[in-house]
PDB file of C-alpha atoms in Angstrom:
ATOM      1  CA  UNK A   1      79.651 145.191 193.918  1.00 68.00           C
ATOM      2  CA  UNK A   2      80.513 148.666 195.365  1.00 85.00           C
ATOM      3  CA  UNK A   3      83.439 150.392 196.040  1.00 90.00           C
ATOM      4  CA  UNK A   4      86.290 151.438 198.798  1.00 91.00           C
ATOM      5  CA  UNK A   5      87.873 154.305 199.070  1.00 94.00           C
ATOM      6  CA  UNK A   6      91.083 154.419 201.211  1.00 95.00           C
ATOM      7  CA  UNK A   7      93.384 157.240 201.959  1.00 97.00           C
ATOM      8  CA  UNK A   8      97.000 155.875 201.879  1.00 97.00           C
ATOM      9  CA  UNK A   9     100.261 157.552 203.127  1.00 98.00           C
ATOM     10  CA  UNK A  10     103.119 157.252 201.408  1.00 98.00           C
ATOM     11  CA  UNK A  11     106.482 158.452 203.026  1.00 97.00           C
ATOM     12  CA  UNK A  12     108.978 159.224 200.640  1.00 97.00           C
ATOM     13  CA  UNK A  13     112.764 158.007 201.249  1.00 95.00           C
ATOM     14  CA  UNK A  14     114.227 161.363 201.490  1.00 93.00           C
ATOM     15  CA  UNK A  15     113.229 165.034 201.211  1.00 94.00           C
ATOM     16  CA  UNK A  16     114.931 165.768 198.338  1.00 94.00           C
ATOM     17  CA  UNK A  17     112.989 163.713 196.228  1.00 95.00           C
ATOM     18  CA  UNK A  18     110.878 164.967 193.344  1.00 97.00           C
ATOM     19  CA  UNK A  19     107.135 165.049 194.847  1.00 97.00           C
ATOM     20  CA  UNK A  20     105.267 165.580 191.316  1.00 97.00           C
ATOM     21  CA  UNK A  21     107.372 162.830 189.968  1.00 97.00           C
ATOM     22  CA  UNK A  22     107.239 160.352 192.653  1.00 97.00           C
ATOM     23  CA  UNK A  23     102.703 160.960 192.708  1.00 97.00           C
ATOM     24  CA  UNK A  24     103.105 160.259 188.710  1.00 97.00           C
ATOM     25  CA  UNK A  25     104.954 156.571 189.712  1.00 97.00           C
ATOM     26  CA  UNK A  26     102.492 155.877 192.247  1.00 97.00           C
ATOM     27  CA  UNK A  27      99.810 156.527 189.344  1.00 96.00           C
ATOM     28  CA  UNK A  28     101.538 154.276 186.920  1.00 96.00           C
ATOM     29  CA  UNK A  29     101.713 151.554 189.800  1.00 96.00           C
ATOM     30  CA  UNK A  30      98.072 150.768 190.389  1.00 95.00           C
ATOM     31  CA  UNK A  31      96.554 147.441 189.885  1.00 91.00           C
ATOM     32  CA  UNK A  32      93.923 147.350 187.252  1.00 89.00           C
ATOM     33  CA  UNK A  33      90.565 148.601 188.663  1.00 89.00           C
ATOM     34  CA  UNK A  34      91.916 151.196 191.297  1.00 92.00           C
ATOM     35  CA  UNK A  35      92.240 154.613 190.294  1.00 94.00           C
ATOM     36  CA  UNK A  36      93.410 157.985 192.669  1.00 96.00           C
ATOM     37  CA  UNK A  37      90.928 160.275 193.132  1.00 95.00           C
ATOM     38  CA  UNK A  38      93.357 163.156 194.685  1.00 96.00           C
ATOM     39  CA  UNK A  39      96.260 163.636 196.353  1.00 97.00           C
ATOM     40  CA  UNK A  40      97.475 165.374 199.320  1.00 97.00           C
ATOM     41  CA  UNK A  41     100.857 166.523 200.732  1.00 97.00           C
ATOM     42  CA  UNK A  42     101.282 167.211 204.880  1.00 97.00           C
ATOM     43  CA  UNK A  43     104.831 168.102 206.019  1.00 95.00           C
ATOM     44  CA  UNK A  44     106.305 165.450 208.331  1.00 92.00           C
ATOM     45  CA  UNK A  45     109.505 167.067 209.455  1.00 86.00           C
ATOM     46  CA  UNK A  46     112.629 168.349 208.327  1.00 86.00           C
ATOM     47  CA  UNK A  47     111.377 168.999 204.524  1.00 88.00           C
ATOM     48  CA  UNK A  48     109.835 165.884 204.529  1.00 94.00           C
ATOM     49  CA  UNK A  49     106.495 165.478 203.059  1.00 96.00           C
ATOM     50  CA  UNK A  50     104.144 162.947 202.854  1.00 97.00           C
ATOM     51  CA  UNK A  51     101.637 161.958 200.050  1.00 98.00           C
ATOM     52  CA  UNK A  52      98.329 160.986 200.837  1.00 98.00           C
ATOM     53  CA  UNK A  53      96.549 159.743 197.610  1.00 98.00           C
ATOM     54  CA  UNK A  54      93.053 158.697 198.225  1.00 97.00           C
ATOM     55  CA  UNK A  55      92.211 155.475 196.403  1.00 96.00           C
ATOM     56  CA  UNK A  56      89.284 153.808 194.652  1.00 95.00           C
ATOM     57  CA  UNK A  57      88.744 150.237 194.630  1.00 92.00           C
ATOM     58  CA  UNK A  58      86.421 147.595 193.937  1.00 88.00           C
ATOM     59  CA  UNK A  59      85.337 145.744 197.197  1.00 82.00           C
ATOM     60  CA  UNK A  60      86.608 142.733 196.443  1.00 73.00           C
ATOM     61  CA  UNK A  61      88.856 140.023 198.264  1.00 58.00           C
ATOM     62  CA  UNK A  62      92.247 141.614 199.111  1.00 68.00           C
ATOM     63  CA  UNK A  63      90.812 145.047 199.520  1.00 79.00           C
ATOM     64  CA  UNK A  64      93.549 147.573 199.743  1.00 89.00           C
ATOM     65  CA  UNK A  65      96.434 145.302 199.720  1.00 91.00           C
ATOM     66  CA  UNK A  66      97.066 145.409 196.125  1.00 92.00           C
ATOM     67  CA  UNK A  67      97.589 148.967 195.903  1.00 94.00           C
ATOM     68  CA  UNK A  68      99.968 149.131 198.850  1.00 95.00           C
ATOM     69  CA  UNK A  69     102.207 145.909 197.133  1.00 95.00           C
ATOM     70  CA  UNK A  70     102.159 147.959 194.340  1.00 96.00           C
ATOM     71  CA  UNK A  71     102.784 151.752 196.117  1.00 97.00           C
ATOM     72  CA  UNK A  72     105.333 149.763 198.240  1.00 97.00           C
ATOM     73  CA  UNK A  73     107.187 148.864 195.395  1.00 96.00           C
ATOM     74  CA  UNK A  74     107.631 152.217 193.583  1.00 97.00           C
ATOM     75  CA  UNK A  75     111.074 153.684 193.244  1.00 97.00           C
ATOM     76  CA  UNK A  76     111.761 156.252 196.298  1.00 97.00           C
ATOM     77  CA  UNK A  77     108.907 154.652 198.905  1.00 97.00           C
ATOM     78  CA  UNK A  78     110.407 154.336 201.954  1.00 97.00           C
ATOM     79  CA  UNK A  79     106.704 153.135 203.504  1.00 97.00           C
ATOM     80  CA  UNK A  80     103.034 152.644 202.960  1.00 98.00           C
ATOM     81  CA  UNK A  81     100.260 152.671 205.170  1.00 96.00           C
ATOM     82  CA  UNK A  82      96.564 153.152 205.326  1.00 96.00           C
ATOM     83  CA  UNK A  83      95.137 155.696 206.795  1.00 96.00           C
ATOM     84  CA  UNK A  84      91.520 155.808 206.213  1.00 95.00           C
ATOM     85  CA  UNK A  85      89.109 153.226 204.614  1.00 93.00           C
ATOM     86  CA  UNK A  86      85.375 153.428 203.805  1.00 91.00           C
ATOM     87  CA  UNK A  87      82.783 152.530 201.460  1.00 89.00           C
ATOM     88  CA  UNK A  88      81.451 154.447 199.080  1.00 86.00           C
TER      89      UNK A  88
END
């Protein structure tokens, strides 16, 4: 079985929130068997930043929908979406 990786954006709920902290959730969050393999940050507007963590995953049923429950579901996400997805 191989695997997918997807770059996910994650919009924070405010600007003042604490980026480092809120990438370290996100980590905590995954479902067994995913893993981030980096993250980036892209102003939005008005101090807002967004994190885009690309994702490993097995390619499995469900694909990415796992990890954007789980990102979805973090403390300070206001949304998740997917960006990017291929196979690697």
């Amino acid at each position: 079985m191989g695997k997918v990786a997807a770059k996910i954006k994650v919009m924070p709920d405010s600007p003042d929130i604490d980026l480092d902290a809120l990438q370290e959730r996100l980590e905590s969050a995954l479902p067994e068997g995913a893993k981030i393999n980096g993250v980036e940050r892209d102003e939005v507007a008005f101090g807002l930043v967004a994190l885009y963590p690309t994702v490993i995953v097995p390619d499995g049923a469900g694909g990415t929908e796992t990890v954007e429950e789980s990102f979805a579901d973090v403390e300070g996400v206001e949304s998740v979406g997917v960006e990017n997805v291929g196979r690697i």
